CSV table of C-alpha atoms and ligand atoms in Angstrom, one decimal:
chain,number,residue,atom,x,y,z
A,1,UNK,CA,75.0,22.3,30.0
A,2,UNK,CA,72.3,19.9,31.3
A,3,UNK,CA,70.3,20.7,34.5
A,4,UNK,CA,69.1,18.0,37.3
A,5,UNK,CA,67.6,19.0,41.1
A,6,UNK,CA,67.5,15.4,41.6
A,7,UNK,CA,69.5,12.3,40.6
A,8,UNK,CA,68.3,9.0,41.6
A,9,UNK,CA,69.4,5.4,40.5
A,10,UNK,CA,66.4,3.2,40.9
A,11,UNK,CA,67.0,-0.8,41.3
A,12,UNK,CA,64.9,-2.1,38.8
A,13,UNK,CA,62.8,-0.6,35.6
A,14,UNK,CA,59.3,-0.4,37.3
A,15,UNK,CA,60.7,2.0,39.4
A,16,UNK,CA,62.5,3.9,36.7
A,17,UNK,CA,59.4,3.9,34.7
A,18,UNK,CA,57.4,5.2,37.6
A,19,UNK,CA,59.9,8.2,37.8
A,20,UNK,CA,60.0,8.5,34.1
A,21,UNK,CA,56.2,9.1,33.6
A,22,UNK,CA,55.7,10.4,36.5
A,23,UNK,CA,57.7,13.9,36.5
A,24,UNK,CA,59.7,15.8,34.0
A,25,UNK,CA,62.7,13.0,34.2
A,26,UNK,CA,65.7,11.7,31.6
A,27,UNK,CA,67.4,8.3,31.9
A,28,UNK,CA,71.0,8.7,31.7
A,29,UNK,CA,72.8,6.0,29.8
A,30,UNK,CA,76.3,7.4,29.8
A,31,UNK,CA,75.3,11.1,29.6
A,32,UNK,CA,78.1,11.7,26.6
A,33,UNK,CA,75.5,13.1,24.5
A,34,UNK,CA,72.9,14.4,27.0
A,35,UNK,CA,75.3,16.6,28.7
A,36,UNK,CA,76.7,18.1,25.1
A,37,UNK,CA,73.1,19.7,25.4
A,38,UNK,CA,71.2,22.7,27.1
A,39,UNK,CA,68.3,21.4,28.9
A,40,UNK,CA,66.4,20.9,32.1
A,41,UNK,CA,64.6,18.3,34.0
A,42,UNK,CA,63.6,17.8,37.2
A,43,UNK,CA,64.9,14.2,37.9
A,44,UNK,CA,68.0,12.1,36.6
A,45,UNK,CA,67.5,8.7,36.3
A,46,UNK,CA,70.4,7.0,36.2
A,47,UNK,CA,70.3,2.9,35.6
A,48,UNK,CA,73.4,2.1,36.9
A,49,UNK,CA,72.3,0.0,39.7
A,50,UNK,CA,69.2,-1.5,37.5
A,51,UNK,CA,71.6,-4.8,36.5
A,52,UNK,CA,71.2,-3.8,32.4
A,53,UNK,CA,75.1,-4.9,32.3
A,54,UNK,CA,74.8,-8.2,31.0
A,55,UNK,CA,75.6,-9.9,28.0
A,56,UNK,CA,74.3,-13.2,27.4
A,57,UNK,CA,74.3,-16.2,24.6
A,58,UNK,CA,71.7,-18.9,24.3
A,59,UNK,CA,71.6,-21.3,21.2
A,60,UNK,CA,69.6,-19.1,19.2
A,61,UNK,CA,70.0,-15.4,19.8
A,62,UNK,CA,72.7,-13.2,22.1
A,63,UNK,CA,71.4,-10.7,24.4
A,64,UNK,CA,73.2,-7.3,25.3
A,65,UNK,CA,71.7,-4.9,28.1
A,66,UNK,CA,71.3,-1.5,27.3
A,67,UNK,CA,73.5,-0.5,30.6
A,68,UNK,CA,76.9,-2.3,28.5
A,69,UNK,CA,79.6,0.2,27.4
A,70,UNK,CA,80.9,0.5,23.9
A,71,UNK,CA,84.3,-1.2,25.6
A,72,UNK,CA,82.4,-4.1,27.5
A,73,UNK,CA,80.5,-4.8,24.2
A,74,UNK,CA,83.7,-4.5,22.1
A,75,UNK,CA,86.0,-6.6,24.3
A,76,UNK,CA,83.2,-9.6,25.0
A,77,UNK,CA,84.0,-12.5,23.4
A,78,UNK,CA,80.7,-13.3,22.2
A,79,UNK,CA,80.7,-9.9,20.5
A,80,UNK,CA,84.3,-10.5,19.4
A,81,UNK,CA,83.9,-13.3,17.7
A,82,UNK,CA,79.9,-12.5,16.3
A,83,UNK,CA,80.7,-12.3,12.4
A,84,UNK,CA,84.3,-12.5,12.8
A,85,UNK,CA,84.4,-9.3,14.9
A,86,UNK,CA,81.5,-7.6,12.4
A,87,UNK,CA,80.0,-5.6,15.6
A,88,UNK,CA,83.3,-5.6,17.2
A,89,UNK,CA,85.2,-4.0,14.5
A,90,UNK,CA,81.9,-1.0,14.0
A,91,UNK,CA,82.2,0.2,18.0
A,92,UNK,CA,85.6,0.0,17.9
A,93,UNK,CA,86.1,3.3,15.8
A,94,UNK,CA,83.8,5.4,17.4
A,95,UNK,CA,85.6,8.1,19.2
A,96,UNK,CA,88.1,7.1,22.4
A,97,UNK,CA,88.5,4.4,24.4
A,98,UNK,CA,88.1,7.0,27.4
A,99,UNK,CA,84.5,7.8,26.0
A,100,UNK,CA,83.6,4.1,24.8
A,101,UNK,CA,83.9,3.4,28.6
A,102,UNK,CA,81.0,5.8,29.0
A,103,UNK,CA,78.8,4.9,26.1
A,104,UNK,CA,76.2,2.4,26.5
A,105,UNK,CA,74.4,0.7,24.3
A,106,UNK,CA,71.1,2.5,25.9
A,107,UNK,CA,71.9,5.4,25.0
A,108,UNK,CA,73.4,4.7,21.4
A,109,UNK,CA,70.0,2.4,20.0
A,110,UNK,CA,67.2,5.1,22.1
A,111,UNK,CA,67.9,8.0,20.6
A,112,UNK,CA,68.0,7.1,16.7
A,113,UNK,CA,71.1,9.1,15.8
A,114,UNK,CA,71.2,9.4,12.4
A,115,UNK,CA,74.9,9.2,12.2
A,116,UNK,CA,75.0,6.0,14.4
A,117,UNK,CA,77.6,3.5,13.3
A,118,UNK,CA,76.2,0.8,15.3
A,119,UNK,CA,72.6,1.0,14.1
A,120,UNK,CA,73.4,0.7,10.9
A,121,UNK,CA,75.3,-2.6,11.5
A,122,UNK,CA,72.7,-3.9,13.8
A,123,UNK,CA,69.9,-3.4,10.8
A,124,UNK,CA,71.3,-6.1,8.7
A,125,UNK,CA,71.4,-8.7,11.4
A,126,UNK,CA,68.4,-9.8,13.3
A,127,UNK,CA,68.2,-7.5,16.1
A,128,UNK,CA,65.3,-6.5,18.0
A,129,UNK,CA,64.7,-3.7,20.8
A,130,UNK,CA,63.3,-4.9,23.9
A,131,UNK,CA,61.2,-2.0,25.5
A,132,UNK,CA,59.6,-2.1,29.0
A,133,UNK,CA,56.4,-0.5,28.5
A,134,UNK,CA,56.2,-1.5,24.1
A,135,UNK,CA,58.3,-4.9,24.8
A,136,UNK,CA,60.1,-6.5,21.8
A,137,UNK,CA,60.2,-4.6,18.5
A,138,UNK,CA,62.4,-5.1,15.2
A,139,UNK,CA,64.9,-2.5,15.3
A,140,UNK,CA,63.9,-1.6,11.5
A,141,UNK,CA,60.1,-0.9,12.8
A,142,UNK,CA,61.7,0.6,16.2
A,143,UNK,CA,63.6,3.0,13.9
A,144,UNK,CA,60.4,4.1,12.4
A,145,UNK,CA,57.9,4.0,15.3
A,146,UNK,CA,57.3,7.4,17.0
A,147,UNK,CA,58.1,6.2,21.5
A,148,UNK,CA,58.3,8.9,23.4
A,149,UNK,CA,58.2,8.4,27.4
A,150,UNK,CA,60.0,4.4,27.3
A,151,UNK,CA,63.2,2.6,28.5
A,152,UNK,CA,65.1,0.3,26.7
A,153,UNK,CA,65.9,-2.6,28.4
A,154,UNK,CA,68.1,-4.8,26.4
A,155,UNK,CA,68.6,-6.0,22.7
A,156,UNK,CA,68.3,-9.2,21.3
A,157,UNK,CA,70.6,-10.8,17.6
A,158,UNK,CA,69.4,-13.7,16.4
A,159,UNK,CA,72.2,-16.1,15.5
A,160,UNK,CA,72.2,-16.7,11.6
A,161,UNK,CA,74.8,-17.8,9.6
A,162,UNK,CA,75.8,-14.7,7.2
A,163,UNK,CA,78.4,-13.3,5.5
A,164,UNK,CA,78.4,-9.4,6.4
A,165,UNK,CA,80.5,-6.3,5.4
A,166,UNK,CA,80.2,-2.3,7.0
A,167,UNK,CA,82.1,0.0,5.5
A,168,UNK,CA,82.2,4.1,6.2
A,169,UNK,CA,84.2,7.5,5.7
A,170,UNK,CA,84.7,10.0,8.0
A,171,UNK,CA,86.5,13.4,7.7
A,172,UNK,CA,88.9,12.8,11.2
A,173,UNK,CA,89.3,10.1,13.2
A,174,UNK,CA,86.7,11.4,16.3
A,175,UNK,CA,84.4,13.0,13.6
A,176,UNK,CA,80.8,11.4,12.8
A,177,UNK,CA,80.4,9.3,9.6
A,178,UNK,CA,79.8,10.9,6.3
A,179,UNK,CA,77.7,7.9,5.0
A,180,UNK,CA,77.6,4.4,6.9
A,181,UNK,CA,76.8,1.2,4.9
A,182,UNK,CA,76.4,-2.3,6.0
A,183,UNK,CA,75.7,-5.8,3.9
A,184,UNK,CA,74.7,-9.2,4.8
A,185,UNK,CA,74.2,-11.9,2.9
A,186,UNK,CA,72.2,-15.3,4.1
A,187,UNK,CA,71.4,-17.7,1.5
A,188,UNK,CA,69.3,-16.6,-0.5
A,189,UNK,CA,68.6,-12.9,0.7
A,190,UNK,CA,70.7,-9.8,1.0
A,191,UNK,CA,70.1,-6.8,3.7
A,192,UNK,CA,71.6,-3.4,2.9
A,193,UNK,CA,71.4,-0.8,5.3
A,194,UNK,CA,72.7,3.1,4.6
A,195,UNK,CA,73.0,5.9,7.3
A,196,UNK,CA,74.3,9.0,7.9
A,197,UNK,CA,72.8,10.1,5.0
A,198,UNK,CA,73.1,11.9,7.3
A,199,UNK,CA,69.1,10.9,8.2
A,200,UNK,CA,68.5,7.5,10.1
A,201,UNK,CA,69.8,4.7,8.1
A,202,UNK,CA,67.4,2.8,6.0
A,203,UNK,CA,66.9,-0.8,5.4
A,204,UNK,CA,66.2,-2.3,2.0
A,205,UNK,CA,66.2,-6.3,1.6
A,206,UNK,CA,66.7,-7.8,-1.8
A,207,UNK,CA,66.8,-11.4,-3.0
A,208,UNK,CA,70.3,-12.8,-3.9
A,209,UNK,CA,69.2,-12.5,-7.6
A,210,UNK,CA,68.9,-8.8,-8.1
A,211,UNK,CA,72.6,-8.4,-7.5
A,212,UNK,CA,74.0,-10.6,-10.7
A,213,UNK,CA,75.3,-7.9,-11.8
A,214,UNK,CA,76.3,-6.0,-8.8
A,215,UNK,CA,77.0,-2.3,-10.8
A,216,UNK,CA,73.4,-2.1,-12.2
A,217,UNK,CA,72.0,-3.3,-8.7
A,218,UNK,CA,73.4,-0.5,-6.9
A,219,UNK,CA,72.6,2.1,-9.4
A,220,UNK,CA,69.0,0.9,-8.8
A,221,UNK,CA,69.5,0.8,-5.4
A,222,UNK,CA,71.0,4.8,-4.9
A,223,UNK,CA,67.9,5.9,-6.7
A,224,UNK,CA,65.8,4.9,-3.8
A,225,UNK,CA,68.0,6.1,-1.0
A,226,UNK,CA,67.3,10.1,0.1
A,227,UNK,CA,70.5,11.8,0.9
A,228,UNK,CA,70.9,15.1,2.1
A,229,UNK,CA,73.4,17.9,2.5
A,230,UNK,CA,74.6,18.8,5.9
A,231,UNK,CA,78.2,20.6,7.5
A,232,UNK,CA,79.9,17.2,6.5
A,233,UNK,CA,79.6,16.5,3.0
A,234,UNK,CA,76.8,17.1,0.4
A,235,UNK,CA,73.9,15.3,-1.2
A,236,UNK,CA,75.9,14.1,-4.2
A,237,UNK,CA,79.2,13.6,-2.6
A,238,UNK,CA,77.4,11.0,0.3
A,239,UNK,CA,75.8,9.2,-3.5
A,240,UNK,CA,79.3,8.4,-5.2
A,241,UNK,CA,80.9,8.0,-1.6
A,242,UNK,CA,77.8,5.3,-0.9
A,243,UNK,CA,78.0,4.0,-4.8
A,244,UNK,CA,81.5,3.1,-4.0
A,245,UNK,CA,81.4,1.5,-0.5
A,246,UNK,CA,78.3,0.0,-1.0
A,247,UNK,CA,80.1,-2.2,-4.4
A,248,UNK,CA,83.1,-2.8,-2.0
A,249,UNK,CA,80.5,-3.9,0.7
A,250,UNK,CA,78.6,-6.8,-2.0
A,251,UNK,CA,81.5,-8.0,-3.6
A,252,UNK,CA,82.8,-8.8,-0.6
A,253,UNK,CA,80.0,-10.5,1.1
A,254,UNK,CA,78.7,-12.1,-2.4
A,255,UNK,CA,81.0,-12.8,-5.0
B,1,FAD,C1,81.4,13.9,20.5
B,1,FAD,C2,80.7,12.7,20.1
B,1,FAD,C3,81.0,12.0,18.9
B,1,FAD,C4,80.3,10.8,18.6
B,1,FAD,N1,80.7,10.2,17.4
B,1,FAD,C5,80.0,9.0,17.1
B,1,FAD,C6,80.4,8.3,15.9
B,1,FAD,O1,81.3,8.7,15.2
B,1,FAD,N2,79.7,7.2,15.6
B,1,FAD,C7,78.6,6.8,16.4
B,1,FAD,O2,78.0,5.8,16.0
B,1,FAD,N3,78.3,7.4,17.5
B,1,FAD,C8,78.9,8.5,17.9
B,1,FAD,N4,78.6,9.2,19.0
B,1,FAD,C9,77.4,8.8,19.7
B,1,FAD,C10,77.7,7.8,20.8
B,1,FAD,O3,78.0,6.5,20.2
B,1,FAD,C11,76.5,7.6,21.7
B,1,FAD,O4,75.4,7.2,20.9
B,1,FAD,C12,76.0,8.8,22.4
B,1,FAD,O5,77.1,9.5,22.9
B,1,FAD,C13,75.1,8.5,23.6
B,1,FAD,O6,75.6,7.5,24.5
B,1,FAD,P1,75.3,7.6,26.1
B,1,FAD,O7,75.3,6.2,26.6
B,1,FAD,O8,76.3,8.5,26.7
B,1,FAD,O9,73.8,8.2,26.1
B,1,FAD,P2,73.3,9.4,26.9
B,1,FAD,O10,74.0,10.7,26.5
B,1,FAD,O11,73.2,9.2,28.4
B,1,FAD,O12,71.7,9.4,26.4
B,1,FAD,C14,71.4,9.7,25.1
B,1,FAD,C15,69.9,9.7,25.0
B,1,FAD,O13,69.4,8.4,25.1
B,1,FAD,C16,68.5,8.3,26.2
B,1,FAD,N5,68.8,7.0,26.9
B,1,FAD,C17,70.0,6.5,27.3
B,1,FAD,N6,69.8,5.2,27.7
B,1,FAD,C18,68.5,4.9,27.6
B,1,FAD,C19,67.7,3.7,27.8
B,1,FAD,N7,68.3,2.6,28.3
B,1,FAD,N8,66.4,3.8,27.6
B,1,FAD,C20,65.8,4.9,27.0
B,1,FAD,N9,66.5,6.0,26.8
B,1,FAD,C21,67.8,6.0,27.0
B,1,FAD,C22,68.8,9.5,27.1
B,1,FAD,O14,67.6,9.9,27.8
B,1,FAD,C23,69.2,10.5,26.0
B,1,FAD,O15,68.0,11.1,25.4
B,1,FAD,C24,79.3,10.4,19.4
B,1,FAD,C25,79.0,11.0,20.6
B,1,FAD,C26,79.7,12.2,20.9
B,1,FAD,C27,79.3,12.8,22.3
């Protein structure tokens, strides 16, 4: 159980920050995971009311606020129709549509879950974090910067033309990923990102070259990627799982 004396929803993010820094305070995206735990604070902030619900196209990028639910993301047609559905297609599996209407984005790209499904899609496209107090940041270098006290505000995807694939395995339908892969493919460069491993997922970008023959790629590939055993699956189980998805994932996006 999670404990709060006071719960405020401040208007904008200065004053959320203020609060933040200022006393022993959480933001509260959708609380889904917060409240799983057993902690204390002195102040809720909850950013409802700080208009992070947006999501927005331009020419070049797409912007998504870090108030949006898992269902408002899913069900946007800009997100719909990103990659044929790519991003879609990732949010859509995770857990119930009762608790997707609680999720935010906030609260799924802050925290650096390991297992995340969506993070692991985001790191092959172009996205970057938008921070109020660090501002913009790649989501690869976000992943591997230590922030403590910040809020995120929003995230940016660059619009590229790429051909991209995510593939995972679960043991249950509501259970976390065993290993989560995703691919993309621009012209001349490939992105592969692996989580759940069950670390945060990693990034590794290779030119189109190295995958001529796709087998002997990933078996290069799997020897730099650490996996680890946890209550899910073990170390060499998550390899052949990822040796396996990860071919599906190229041929698809390459050959
Ligand atoms: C039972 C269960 C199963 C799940 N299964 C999966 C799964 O299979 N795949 C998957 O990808 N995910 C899964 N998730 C994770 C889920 O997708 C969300 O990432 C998670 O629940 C947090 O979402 P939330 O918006 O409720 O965040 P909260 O619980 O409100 O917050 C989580 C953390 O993020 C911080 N935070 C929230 N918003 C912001 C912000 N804007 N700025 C800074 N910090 C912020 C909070 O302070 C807190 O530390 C699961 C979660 C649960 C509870």
């Amino acid at each position: 159980m999670i404990y709060f004396k006071e719960y405020l929803k401040p208007k904008n993010l200065q004053e959320a920050y203020e609060v933040l820094t200022s006393k022993n305070a959480k933001i509260i995206g959708g609380a889904t995971f917060l409240k799983l735990s057993n902690q204390s604070f002195e102040t809720a902030i909850d950013l409802i009311d700080a208009k992070l619900d947006f999501i927005r196209e331009s020419e070049n990028e797409i912007e998504i606020g870090a108030m949006v639910t898992l269902s408002e993301f899913g069900d946007n047609p800009i997100i719909s129709n990103l990659y044929n559905g790519f991003l879609k297609n990732i949010t859509e599996n995770i857990l119930s549509f009762q608790m997707r209407n609680l999720i935010t984005v906030g609260g799924t790209i802050f925290p650096k879950f390991g297992f995340s499904d969506l993070i692991t899609g985001l790191l092959v496209l172009e996205t970057e974090v938008h921070l109020y107090k660090n501002g913009k940041i790649r989501l690869e270098d976000f992943l591997n910067t230590k922030i403590q006290k910040d809020i995120l505000e929003k995230i940016t995807i660059k619009k590229k033309p790429l051909a991209v694939s995510f593939k995972n395995i679960k043991n249950s339908e509501y259970d976390f990923s065993i290993i989560n892969i995703a691919v993309s493919k621009s012209e001349n460069e490939v992105k592969i990102a692996v989580g759940a491993r069950p670390a945060m997922a990693v990034l590794i970008t290779k030119d189109l070259n190295f995958f001529e023959d796709i087998d002997k790629a990933v078996e290069s590939l799997l020897n730099k990627i650490k996996f680890s055993d946890d209550l899910r699956a073990s170390k060499i189980y998550r390899q052949k799982v990822c040796k396996a998805l990860l071919k599906r994932a190229l041929r698809e996006v390459i050959q």
